[in-house]
Amino acid sequence: MAKYTYKLNLIEFWRVGELESWYSDMAKKGYELVSVGNSFSKFKKVNPQQLKYRIEITKSDELDEEQLHLIEDSGWDYVSSEKQFHVFSSPIERQAPEIHSDPTIQAEAFNMFAIKMKRQAIAASSIAIFMLPIYIAFFIFNESPLYELIIQNNLSMVISFLVIIFLIGYSWHNVYKIFQVNKKLQSGQQIVHDVPFKRFKPIFLIVLFLLLAVYASILNPGNFRTTHINYDETLPIIRLDKFEQDKTLTYVNGLINDIEIKKSLFVAPQIDSSESLRSTSVQYEDGSGLYEPGLWNKYYYLKIPILEEVLFEAVIEKHSYEKLQSDYKLVESKYFDRVKIYEDEYYREVIVLKGRHILKVSYFGMESTVTILATIEEKFKQLGY
Amino acid sequence: MSYSGGPMTEAMYYVLLALTKPNHGYQLMQSIQQISNGRVEMGPGTLYGVLTRMEKDGFIRIAGNDGRRKIYEITAHGRLALKQEYARLCAMIEDSNGLEGL
């Protein structure tokens, strides 16, 4: 039974001479070309042989029967076609004549290929121009693009943008190269057959790198996975019972409902908690219902000591909902690097920055921001921040 | 790149010359080689390109089929172009007579 091997082409089609050399070298190693595809070539394991390969380019995708017969009658065996490219082979001892004695004739067909590639590059570029508003919108209308990029590790926008730019740049690079080859043919220079070639282009490394980046940021589940954990004293978050324990109230459901821990590339760990209590006896002062205090922590640790202040603001912006930035007041503090608070009747937010730690405490209840701030300070000092 | 008077390419000239007798593509290559005493060797890809373009321009036409192969022959238009080119080449040779002694 015949054994087949598939190999990535890794040589652009317009590098005709290099592709021909590659197929010859494969034949020397005992791999005879069976068929050519857009990105893969299929080989059959046979005995090593000395074969010459030539690629004939046609104006349309089809190889005319007359053309095929002419080339075959001259001692070339038809192997396979991929669109405008048709591969022929001939054993060296057969001494078949070159398919092209006049490069200017070859240039006519090659020119059609060049034009086709140019059209494709134009089409791709126009699509990209249509997509540009999506990227602009991401940065304009997104409440906090920095938060999404750095904290939530949502790199898909950035990566897809880079991939698009790369692909377009690459296709125009190819168009340029193809027209260069065409110019040479038109001026009467033959395609150089049997040239040394480099199959592994750095360009492929870049593609590989981009694919890895996509994998790392989107597909790798460990990257932004949420894990539920139990409370322990070493967590840099504030408990609701700090504020409510001394009150002579009876509570039900007095427990941490949930603590989640997440990580992104540059911000890890990120801790989210929510906790609420309900009194069975005490009502709000205005008699609007039973007293139900609640407390929500959002903690971030920045792995890299840059952009702390910017991210501090990004955290506020991301979770400000209907509130304006001006609703947050800057508070002087000897301990913290930066403190901002928000206050209304029963709802308060305290956001602190200390070194690389950012903690946002949202509290619904009767305790004051001063107490909350003091409690955070006490907790941070306890943890040695 | 269609031909409109003036100097012809070597390939075109020899194809017209060889097609004064109807012939099919592969044999045409052989005849061209013979006529030129082995000086002009035309590759099959190049020949095909020249043939299709000259057929389009009306210098040659398909006279019939020999099995799976097309048989080409020169047209009156092609004959005229060939004669004109021959005259031009002769004139060039005449003009260069003085070179003999160099």
Short mmCIF file of C-alpha atoms in Angstrom, two decimals:
data_model
loop_
_atom_site.label_atom_id
_atom_site.label_comp_id
_atom_site.label_asym_id
_atom_site.label_seq_id
_atom_site.Cartn_x
_atom_site.Cartn_y
_atom_site.Cartn_z
CA MET A 1 0.00 0.00 0.00
CA ALA A 2 1.25 3.43 -0.93
CA LYS A 3 2.27 5.69 1.91
CA TYR A 4 1.28 9.33 1.60
CA THR A 5 2.74 12.33 3.36
CA TYR A 6 1.29 15.81 3.51
CA LYS A 7 3.59 18.76 3.89
CA LEU A 8 2.81 22.41 4.41
CA ASN A 9 3.88 24.38 1.35
CA LEU A 10 5.54 27.19 3.35
CA ILE A 11 6.66 28.72 0.06
CA GLU A 12 4.46 31.31 -1.54
CA PHE A 13 3.21 30.34 -5.00
CA TRP A 14 4.94 33.20 -6.73
CA ARG A 15 8.31 31.83 -5.62
CA VAL A 16 8.05 29.48 -8.59
CA GLY A 17 11.72 28.53 -8.77
CA GLU A 18 11.90 27.73 -5.07
CA LEU A 19 8.78 25.56 -5.16
CA GLU A 20 10.26 23.63 -8.10
CA SER A 21 13.49 23.08 -6.19
CA TRP A 22 11.63 21.90 -3.15
CA TYR A 23 9.72 19.28 -5.14
CA SER A 24 12.98 18.12 -6.75
CA ASP A 25 14.65 17.81 -3.36
CA MET A 26 11.69 15.84 -2.03
CA ALA A 27 11.96 13.46 -5.01
CA LYS A 28 15.65 12.96 -4.21
CA LYS A 29 14.59 11.91 -0.71
CA GLY A 30 12.07 9.48 -2.13
CA TYR A 31 8.93 11.58 -1.89
CA GLU A 32 7.21 11.99 -5.22
CA LEU A 33 4.73 14.82 -5.55
CA VAL A 34 1.18 13.56 -6.04
CA SER A 35 -0.93 16.66 -5.73
CA VAL A 36 -0.66 20.31 -4.80
CA GLY A 37 -3.14 22.20 -2.69
CA ASN A 38 -3.46 25.74 -1.49
CA SER A 39 -1.42 25.14 1.63
CA PHE A 40 -0.44 21.47 1.53
CA SER A 41 1.41 19.28 -0.94
CA LYS A 42 0.81 15.56 -0.99
CA PHE A 43 3.72 13.18 -1.55
CA LYS A 44 3.97 9.44 -2.11
CA LYS A 45 6.84 7.45 -0.62
CA VAL A 46 8.75 5.87 -3.49
CA ASN A 47 12.38 5.19 -4.36
CA PRO A 48 14.59 8.26 -4.52
CA GLN A 49 14.71 9.70 -8.04
CA GLN A 50 16.12 12.62 -9.96
CA LEU A 51 13.16 14.67 -11.15
CA LYS A 52 12.96 18.15 -12.59
CA TYR A 53 9.85 20.11 -11.77
CA ARG A 54 8.37 23.03 -13.66
CA ILE A 55 5.37 25.13 -12.79
CA GLU A 56 3.34 26.42 -15.71
CA ILE A 57 1.11 29.39 -15.01
CA THR A 58 -2.04 29.92 -17.05
CA LYS A 59 -4.24 32.96 -17.55
CA SER A 60 -7.36 31.24 -16.25
CA ASP A 61 -7.60 28.45 -13.69
CA GLU A 62 -7.94 25.85 -16.41
CA LEU A 63 -5.11 24.21 -18.26
CA ASP A 64 -6.11 24.07 -21.93
CA GLU A 65 -6.05 20.57 -23.42
CA GLU A 66 -3.89 21.72 -26.33
CA GLN A 67 -1.41 23.26 -23.91
CA LEU A 68 -1.33 20.09 -21.82
CA HIS A 69 -0.68 17.90 -24.88
CA LEU A 70 2.06 20.20 -26.16
CA ILE A 71 3.88 20.10 -22.86
CA GLU A 72 3.37 16.35 -22.41
CA ASP A 73 4.57 15.63 -25.97
CA SER A 74 7.76 17.51 -25.17
CA GLY A 75 8.61 15.10 -22.40
CA TRP A 76 6.91 16.49 -19.30
CA ASP A 77 4.49 14.54 -17.11
CA TYR A 78 1.52 16.36 -15.70
CA VAL A 79 1.38 16.14 -11.90
CA SER A 80 -1.24 18.43 -10.43
CA SER A 81 -2.88 21.84 -10.55
CA GLU A 82 -3.77 24.44 -7.99
CA LYS A 83 -5.79 27.25 -9.55
CA GLN A 84 -3.55 28.98 -12.13
CA PHE A 85 -0.52 26.87 -11.23
CA HIS A 86 0.15 23.59 -12.97
CA VAL A 87 2.99 21.33 -11.97
CA PHE A 88 4.89 19.14 -14.43
CA SER A 89 7.78 16.79 -13.79
CA SER A 90 10.35 15.05 -15.93
CA PRO A 91 13.17 12.64 -15.12
CA ILE A 92 16.50 14.37 -15.63
CA GLU A 93 17.80 11.73 -18.10
CA ARG A 94 14.85 12.45 -20.42
CA GLN A 95 16.36 15.88 -21.11
CA ALA A 96 13.02 17.51 -21.82
CA PRO A 97 13.31 21.05 -23.18
CA GLU A 98 12.42 23.99 -20.95
CA ILE A 99 8.69 24.70 -21.11
CA HIS A 100 9.43 28.35 -21.64
CA SER A 101 12.07 29.63 -24.02
CA ASP A 102 10.65 33.15 -24.02
CA PRO A 103 9.92 34.67 -20.59
CA THR A 104 7.86 37.50 -22.10
CA ILE A 105 5.23 34.94 -23.16
CA GLN A 106 5.24 33.52 -19.63
CA ALA A 107 4.83 37.06 -18.32
CA GLU A 108 1.45 37.39 -20.04
CA ALA A 109 0.01 34.60 -17.89
CA PHE A 110 1.89 35.70 -14.81
CA ASN A 111 0.49 39.17 -15.25
CA MET A 112 -3.05 37.79 -14.91
CA PHE A 113 -2.02 36.15 -11.66
CA ALA A 114 -0.51 39.43 -10.44
CA ILE A 115 -3.72 41.29 -11.27
CA LYS A 116 -5.79 38.64 -9.50
CA MET A 117 -3.66 38.90 -6.36
CA LYS A 118 -3.92 42.66 -6.45
CA ARG A 119 -7.71 42.44 -6.65
CA GLN A 120 -7.73 40.12 -3.66
CA ALA A 121 -5.55 42.49 -1.67
CA ILE A 122 -7.83 45.39 -2.55
CA ALA A 123 -10.90 43.38 -1.53
CA ALA A 124 -9.29 42.39 1.78
CA SER A 125 -8.28 45.96 2.46
CA SER A 126 -11.78 47.25 1.76
CA ILE A 127 -13.27 44.74 4.17
CA ALA A 128 -10.77 45.90 6.76
CA ILE A 129 -11.75 49.51 6.20
CA PHE A 130 -15.37 48.51 6.79
CA MET A 131 -14.34 46.83 10.02
CA LEU A 132 -12.33 49.78 11.24
CA PRO A 133 -15.36 51.48 12.86
CA ILE A 134 -15.84 48.40 15.04
CA TYR A 135 -12.37 48.88 16.47
CA ILE A 136 -12.81 52.61 16.83
CA ALA A 137 -16.15 52.02 18.55
CA PHE A 138 -14.50 49.62 20.95
CA PHE A 139 -12.26 52.39 22.23
CA ILE A 140 -14.78 55.21 22.04
CA PHE A 141 -17.97 53.64 23.35
CA ASN A 142 -16.48 51.12 25.71
CA GLU A 143 -16.85 52.44 29.25
CA SER A 144 -13.38 51.34 30.07
CA PRO A 145 -11.27 49.79 27.34
CA LEU A 146 -8.27 49.64 29.68
CA TYR A 147 -10.24 47.60 32.18
CA GLU A 148 -11.22 45.11 29.50
CA LEU A 149 -7.75 44.92 28.05
CA ILE A 150 -5.66 44.65 31.18
CA ILE A 151 -7.93 43.48 33.94
CA GLN A 152 -10.33 41.25 32.05
CA ASN A 153 -7.62 40.21 29.61
CA ASN A 154 -10.00 40.69 26.76
CA LEU A 155 -7.31 40.82 24.12
CA SER A 156 -9.45 39.50 21.32
CA MET A 157 -10.02 42.96 19.89
CA VAL A 158 -6.35 43.83 19.97
CA ILE A 159 -5.26 40.50 18.58
CA SER A 160 -7.84 40.39 15.83
CA PHE A 161 -6.84 43.92 14.89
CA LEU A 162 -3.19 42.91 14.72
CA VAL A 163 -4.04 39.80 12.72
CA ILE A 164 -6.01 41.86 10.20
CA ILE A 165 -3.25 44.43 9.86
CA PHE A 166 -0.71 41.66 9.47
CA LEU A 167 -2.71 39.79 6.82
CA ILE A 168 -3.29 42.93 4.81
CA GLY A 169 0.32 43.96 5.02
CA TYR A 170 1.33 40.45 4.02
CA SER A 171 -1.00 40.33 1.02
CA TRP A 172 0.31 43.69 -0.25
CA HIS A 173 3.85 42.51 0.30
CA ASN A 174 3.02 39.50 -1.88
CA VAL A 175 1.43 41.67 -4.56
CA TYR A 176 4.57 43.80 -4.65
CA LYS A 177 6.79 40.73 -4.98
CA ILE A 178 4.61 39.20 -7.68
CA PHE A 179 4.77 42.37 -9.76
CA GLN A 180 8.53 42.37 -9.32
CA VAL A 181 8.76 38.82 -10.69
CA ASN A 182 6.48 39.82 -13.53
CA LYS A 183 8.66 42.77 -14.41
CA LYS A 184 11.68 40.50 -14.63
CA LEU A 185 9.82 38.13 -16.94
CA GLN A 186 8.66 40.99 -19.12
CA SER A 187 12.19 42.25 -19.49
CA GLY A 188 13.20 38.82 -20.75
CA GLN A 189 14.78 37.34 -17.61
CA GLN A 190 14.02 33.67 -17.12
CA ILE A 191 12.61 32.36 -13.89
CA VAL A 192 15.56 30.92 -12.02
CA HIS A 193 14.93 27.22 -11.63
CA ASP A 194 16.73 25.01 -9.15
CA VAL A 195 17.45 27.80 -6.69
CA PRO A 196 18.33 27.20 -3.08
CA PHE A 197 15.28 27.88 -0.97
CA LYS A 198 14.29 28.51 2.58
CA ARG A 199 11.08 26.79 3.41
CA PHE A 200 10.61 28.18 6.86
CA LYS A 201 9.97 31.88 6.49
CA PRO A 202 10.09 34.17 9.53
CA ILE A 203 6.68 35.34 8.42
CA PHE A 204 5.37 31.95 9.43
CA LEU A 205 6.84 32.34 12.87
CA ILE A 206 4.86 35.54 13.23
CA VAL A 207 1.65 33.80 12.24
CA LEU A 208 2.45 31.06 14.70
CA PHE A 209 3.08 33.58 17.42
CA LEU A 210 -0.23 35.32 16.72
CA LEU A 211 -2.10 32.02 16.81
CA LEU A 212 -0.46 31.23 20.14
CA ALA A 213 -1.46 34.62 21.46
CA VAL A 214 -5.04 33.99 20.39
CA TYR A 215 -4.90 30.62 22.09
CA ALA A 216 -3.42 32.03 25.26
CA SER A 217 -5.89 34.85 25.64
CA ILE A 218 -9.12 33.34 24.41
CA LEU A 219 -9.01 29.61 24.22
CA ASN A 220 -6.86 28.72 27.20
CA PRO A 221 -9.46 28.19 29.89
CA GLY A 222 -7.03 28.67 32.76
CA ASN A 223 -6.41 32.23 31.84
CA PHE A 224 -9.58 33.89 32.94
CA ARG A 225 -11.33 31.14 34.75
CA THR A 226 -13.35 31.95 37.80
CA THR A 227 -12.83 29.82 40.86
CA HIS A 228 -15.09 29.86 43.88
CA ILE A 229 -13.27 29.81 47.17
CA ASN A 230 -14.04 29.93 50.87
CA TYR A 231 -13.28 32.90 53.04
CA ASP A 232 -10.15 32.99 55.08
CA GLU A 233 -8.44 35.72 57.04
CA THR A 234 -5.60 36.16 54.57
CA LEU A 235 -7.87 37.40 51.83
CA PRO A 236 -7.61 41.18 51.39
CA ILE A 237 -11.34 41.73 51.57
CA ILE A 238 -13.66 43.25 54.17
CA ARG A 239 -16.41 41.27 55.88
CA LEU A 240 -19.84 42.67 56.52
CA ASP A 241 -19.84 41.48 60.13
CA LYS A 242 -17.08 44.02 60.85
CA PHE A 243 -19.75 46.66 60.67
CA GLU A 244 -22.84 44.88 61.75
CA GLN A 245 -21.68 42.61 64.58
CA ASP A 246 -22.18 45.05 67.42
CA LYS A 247 -25.70 45.98 66.55
CA THR A 248 -28.40 44.37 68.52
CA LEU A 249 -30.12 42.97 65.51
CA THR A 250 -31.14 39.53 64.56
CA TYR A 251 -30.03 38.54 61.09
CA VAL A 252 -30.87 35.74 58.74
CA ASN A 253 -28.74 34.64 55.78
CA GLY A 254 -25.73 36.17 57.41
CA LEU A 255 -23.05 34.65 55.26
CA ILE A 256 -20.69 35.31 52.44
CA ASN A 257 -22.78 34.40 49.47
CA ASP A 258 -19.88 34.06 47.13
CA ILE A 259 -16.17 34.67 46.76
CA GLU A 260 -14.67 34.34 43.30
CA ILE A 261 -11.04 34.46 42.38
CA LYS A 262 -9.83 35.16 38.85
CA LYS A 263 -6.60 36.02 37.14
CA SER A 264 -5.53 37.75 34.00
CA LEU A 265 -2.11 38.12 32.47
CA PHE A 266 -1.18 41.28 34.36
CA VAL A 267 -3.71 41.42 37.16
CA ALA A 268 -3.83 38.45 39.48
CA PRO A 269 -5.41 37.57 41.76
CA GLN A 270 -8.67 39.38 41.30
CA ILE A 271 -11.14 38.73 44.07
CA ASP A 272 -14.85 39.40 43.96
CA SER A 273 -17.13 38.85 46.92
CA SER A 274 -20.71 39.62 47.81
CA GLU A 275 -22.33 39.33 51.15
CA SER A 276 -25.66 40.41 52.58
CA LEU A 277 -27.71 40.21 55.73
CA ARG A 278 -31.34 40.69 56.51
CA SER A 279 -32.70 41.80 59.83
CA THR A 280 -35.84 40.17 61.15
CA SER A 281 -36.78 43.07 63.38
CA VAL A 282 -35.14 46.38 62.54
CA GLN A 283 -36.55 48.66 59.88
CA TYR A 284 -34.93 51.54 58.02
CA GLU A 285 -35.38 54.90 59.68
CA ASP A 286 -37.80 56.00 57.02
CA GLY A 287 -39.81 52.82 57.50
CA SER A 288 -39.29 51.67 53.95
CA GLY A 289 -38.72 48.05 54.96
CA LEU A 290 -36.52 45.66 56.89
CA TYR A 291 -32.84 46.60 57.23
CA GLU A 292 -30.76 44.68 54.71
CA PRO A 293 -27.10 45.65 54.71
CA GLY A 294 -24.82 44.36 51.98
CA LEU A 295 -21.14 44.49 51.14
CA TRP A 296 -19.25 43.85 47.90
CA ASN A 297 -15.48 43.64 47.54
CA LYS A 298 -13.49 43.96 44.36
CA TYR A 299 -9.80 43.42 44.86
CA TYR A 300 -7.02 43.58 42.25
CA TYR A 301 -3.34 42.89 42.55
CA LEU A 302 -1.22 44.32 39.75
CA LYS A 303 1.62 42.00 38.88
CA ILE A 304 3.56 44.77 37.18
CA PRO A 305 4.08 48.07 39.00
CA ILE A 306 2.89 50.32 36.20
CA LEU A 307 -0.32 52.20 35.48
CA GLU A 308 -1.54 51.81 39.07
CA GLU A 309 -3.33 55.16 39.13
CA VAL A 310 -4.76 54.65 35.68
CA LEU A 311 -6.10 51.24 36.58
CA PHE A 312 -7.44 52.62 39.86
CA GLU A 313 -9.50 55.06 37.80
CA ALA A 314 -10.43 52.32 35.32
CA VAL A 315 -11.84 50.21 38.15
CA ILE A 316 -14.00 53.12 39.31
CA GLU A 317 -15.11 53.89 35.80
CA LYS A 318 -15.96 50.29 34.99
CA HIS A 319 -18.16 49.86 38.06
CA SER A 320 -19.60 53.35 38.31
CA TYR A 321 -22.79 52.42 36.45
CA GLU A 322 -24.94 55.54 36.27
CA LYS A 323 -22.65 57.61 38.45
CA LEU A 324 -20.36 60.30 37.11
CA GLN A 325 -16.65 60.49 37.79
CA SER A 326 -17.32 63.78 39.53
CA ASP A 327 -19.58 62.00 42.06
CA TYR A 328 -16.43 60.41 43.47
CA LYS A 329 -14.50 62.50 45.94
CA LEU A 330 -10.78 62.31 46.46
CA VAL A 331 -9.93 61.84 50.13
CA GLU A 332 -6.57 62.60 51.75
CA SER A 333 -4.94 59.65 53.45
CA LYS A 334 -1.61 59.17 55.16
CA TYR A 335 -1.62 55.40 54.64
CA PHE A 336 -3.10 54.90 51.17
CA ASP A 337 -1.65 56.18 47.92
CA ARG A 338 -5.06 57.20 46.69
CA VAL A 339 -8.58 57.06 48.09
CA LYS A 340 -11.86 57.94 46.45
CA ILE A 341 -15.29 57.72 47.99
CA TYR A 342 -18.87 57.90 46.90
CA GLU A 343 -21.72 58.49 49.29
CA ASP A 344 -25.45 58.69 49.21
CA GLU A 345 -28.09 57.98 51.82
CA TYR A 346 -27.46 54.28 52.47
CA TYR A 347 -24.97 53.40 49.77
CA ARG A 348 -21.21 54.06 49.93
CA GLU A 349 -18.19 53.13 47.91
CA VAL A 350 -14.60 53.33 49.06
CA ILE A 351 -11.84 52.69 46.55
CA VAL A 352 -8.26 52.53 47.73
CA LEU A 353 -4.88 52.15 46.11
CA LYS A 354 -1.94 50.98 48.15
CA GLY A 355 1.18 49.99 46.26
CA ARG A 356 -0.04 47.48 43.73
CA HIS A 357 -3.24 46.69 45.60
CA ILE A 358 -6.57 48.11 44.53
CA LEU A 359 -9.65 47.42 46.63
CA LYS A 360 -13.12 48.68 46.00
CA VAL A 361 -15.63 48.20 48.79
CA SER A 362 -19.27 48.91 48.07
CA TYR A 363 -21.46 48.98 51.11
CA PHE A 364 -25.15 49.27 51.62
CA GLY A 365 -26.04 50.06 55.20
CA MET A 366 -25.77 52.59 57.99
CA GLU A 367 -21.99 52.62 58.54
CA SER A 368 -19.97 55.67 57.48
CA THR A 369 -17.21 55.83 54.86
CA VAL A 370 -14.77 56.85 57.60
CA THR A 371 -15.33 53.53 59.38
CA ILE A 372 -15.08 51.59 56.13
CA LEU A 373 -11.80 53.30 55.25
CA ALA A 374 -10.42 52.63 58.73
CA THR A 375 -11.43 48.99 58.46
CA ILE A 376 -9.66 48.60 55.13
CA GLU A 377 -6.55 50.26 56.55
CA GLU A 378 -6.59 47.89 59.51
CA LYS A 379 -6.99 44.88 57.19
CA PHE A 380 -4.18 46.00 54.87
CA LYS A 381 -1.83 46.64 57.78
CA GLN A 382 -2.68 43.25 59.21
CA LEU A 383 -1.69 41.67 55.88
CA GLY A 384 1.48 43.75 55.80
CA TYR A 385 0.65 45.76 52.67
CA MET B 1 1.02 42.60 -26.63
CA SER B 2 -0.62 41.92 -29.99
CA TYR B 3 1.34 42.45 -33.14
CA SER B 4 0.63 45.56 -35.22
CA GLY B 5 3.28 45.82 -37.89
CA GLY B 6 6.93 46.58 -37.25
CA PRO B 7 9.59 44.14 -36.12
CA MET B 8 8.30 40.70 -35.22
CA THR B 9 9.57 38.57 -32.40
CA GLU B 10 11.76 35.71 -33.49
CA ALA B 11 9.23 33.23 -32.12
CA MET B 12 6.40 34.73 -34.14
CA TYR B 13 8.45 34.86 -37.35
CA TYR B 14 9.47 31.23 -37.14
CA VAL B 15 5.96 30.06 -36.27
CA LEU B 16 4.59 31.79 -39.36
CA LEU B 17 7.44 30.45 -41.45
CA ALA B 18 6.85 26.88 -40.26
CA LEU B 19 3.08 27.14 -40.70
CA THR B 20 3.27 27.77 -44.41
CA LYS B 21 2.64 24.01 -44.26
CA PRO B 22 -0.28 23.10 -41.92
CA ASN B 23 1.04 21.39 -38.84
CA HIS B 24 0.19 20.51 -35.26
CA GLY B 25 1.85 22.01 -32.25
CA TYR B 26 4.44 19.42 -31.32
CA GLN B 27 5.65 18.88 -34.89
CA LEU B 28 5.78 22.63 -35.29
CA MET B 29 8.41 22.77 -32.57
CA GLN B 30 10.48 20.20 -34.47
CA SER B 31 10.09 22.02 -37.79
CA ILE B 32 11.10 25.33 -36.27
CA GLN B 33 14.21 23.68 -34.93
CA GLN B 34 14.91 22.16 -38.36
CA ILE B 35 14.26 25.36 -40.32
CA SER B 36 16.57 27.29 -38.02
CA ASN B 37 19.18 24.54 -38.08
CA GLY B 38 18.78 23.99 -34.36
CA ARG B 39 19.31 27.64 -33.54
CA VAL B 40 15.74 28.32 -32.36
CA GLU B 41 14.46 25.98 -29.70
CA MET B 42 10.99 26.88 -28.59
CA GLY B 43 9.56 25.53 -25.37
CA PRO B 44 6.04 24.08 -25.47
CA GLY B 45 4.68 26.68 -23.03
CA THR B 46 6.09 29.52 -25.07
CA LEU B 47 4.83 27.99 -28.32
CA TYR B 48 1.34 27.62 -26.90
CA GLY B 49 1.36 31.25 -25.80
CA VAL B 50 2.50 32.42 -29.23
CA LEU B 51 -0.02 30.21 -31.05
CA THR B 52 -3.03 31.38 -29.01
CA ARG B 53 -2.09 35.01 -29.41
CA MET B 54 -1.46 34.74 -33.13
CA GLU B 55 -4.72 32.88 -33.64
CA LYS B 56 -6.51 35.67 -31.80
CA ASP B 57 -4.81 38.25 -33.99
CA GLY B 58 -5.81 36.35 -37.15
CA PHE B 59 -2.33 35.43 -38.40
CA ILE B 60 -3.05 31.72 -38.15
CA ARG B 61 -6.16 29.58 -37.84
CA ILE B 62 -7.09 26.09 -36.79
CA ALA B 63 -7.34 23.96 -39.89
CA GLY B 64 -8.70 20.87 -38.18
CA ASN B 65 -8.00 18.15 -35.66
CA ASP B 66 -5.56 15.34 -35.91
CA GLY B 67 -7.07 13.14 -33.22
CA ARG B 68 -6.69 15.13 -29.99
CA ARG B 69 -4.31 17.70 -31.47
CA LYS B 70 -5.18 20.90 -33.27
CA ILE B 71 -3.70 21.54 -36.73
CA TYR B 72 -2.73 25.14 -37.41
CA GLU B 73 -2.18 26.92 -40.71
CA ILE B 74 -1.21 30.41 -41.78
CA THR B 75 -3.94 32.83 -42.94
CA ALA B 76 -3.71 35.33 -45.81
CA HIS B 77 -3.20 38.04 -43.21
CA GLY B 78 -0.38 36.02 -41.67
CA ARG B 79 1.22 35.42 -45.06
CA LEU B 80 1.19 39.15 -45.75
CA ALA B 81 2.75 39.95 -42.38
CA LEU B 82 5.40 37.30 -42.97
CA LYS B 83 6.26 38.76 -46.41
CA GLN B 84 6.47 42.27 -44.99
CA GLU B 85 8.75 41.11 -42.22
CA TYR B 86 10.87 39.18 -44.73
CA ALA B 87 11.20 42.32 -46.82
CA ARG B 88 12.16 44.31 -43.77
CA LEU B 89 14.80 41.77 -42.76
CA CYS B 90 16.19 41.70 -46.33
CA ALA B 91 16.44 45.47 -46.30
CA MET B 92 18.31 45.29 -43.05
CA ILE B 93 20.76 42.76 -44.49
CA GLU B 94 21.26 44.93 -47.57
CA ASP B 95 21.87 47.96 -45.44
CA SER B 96 24.54 46.05 -43.55
CA ASN B 97 26.49 44.94 -46.62
CA GLY B 98 29.39 47.16 -45.69
CA LEU B 99 29.91 45.11 -42.52
CA GLU B 100 31.35 42.15 -44.46
CA GLY B 101 34.82 43.61 -44.57
CA LEU B 102 34.97 44.60 -40.90
#
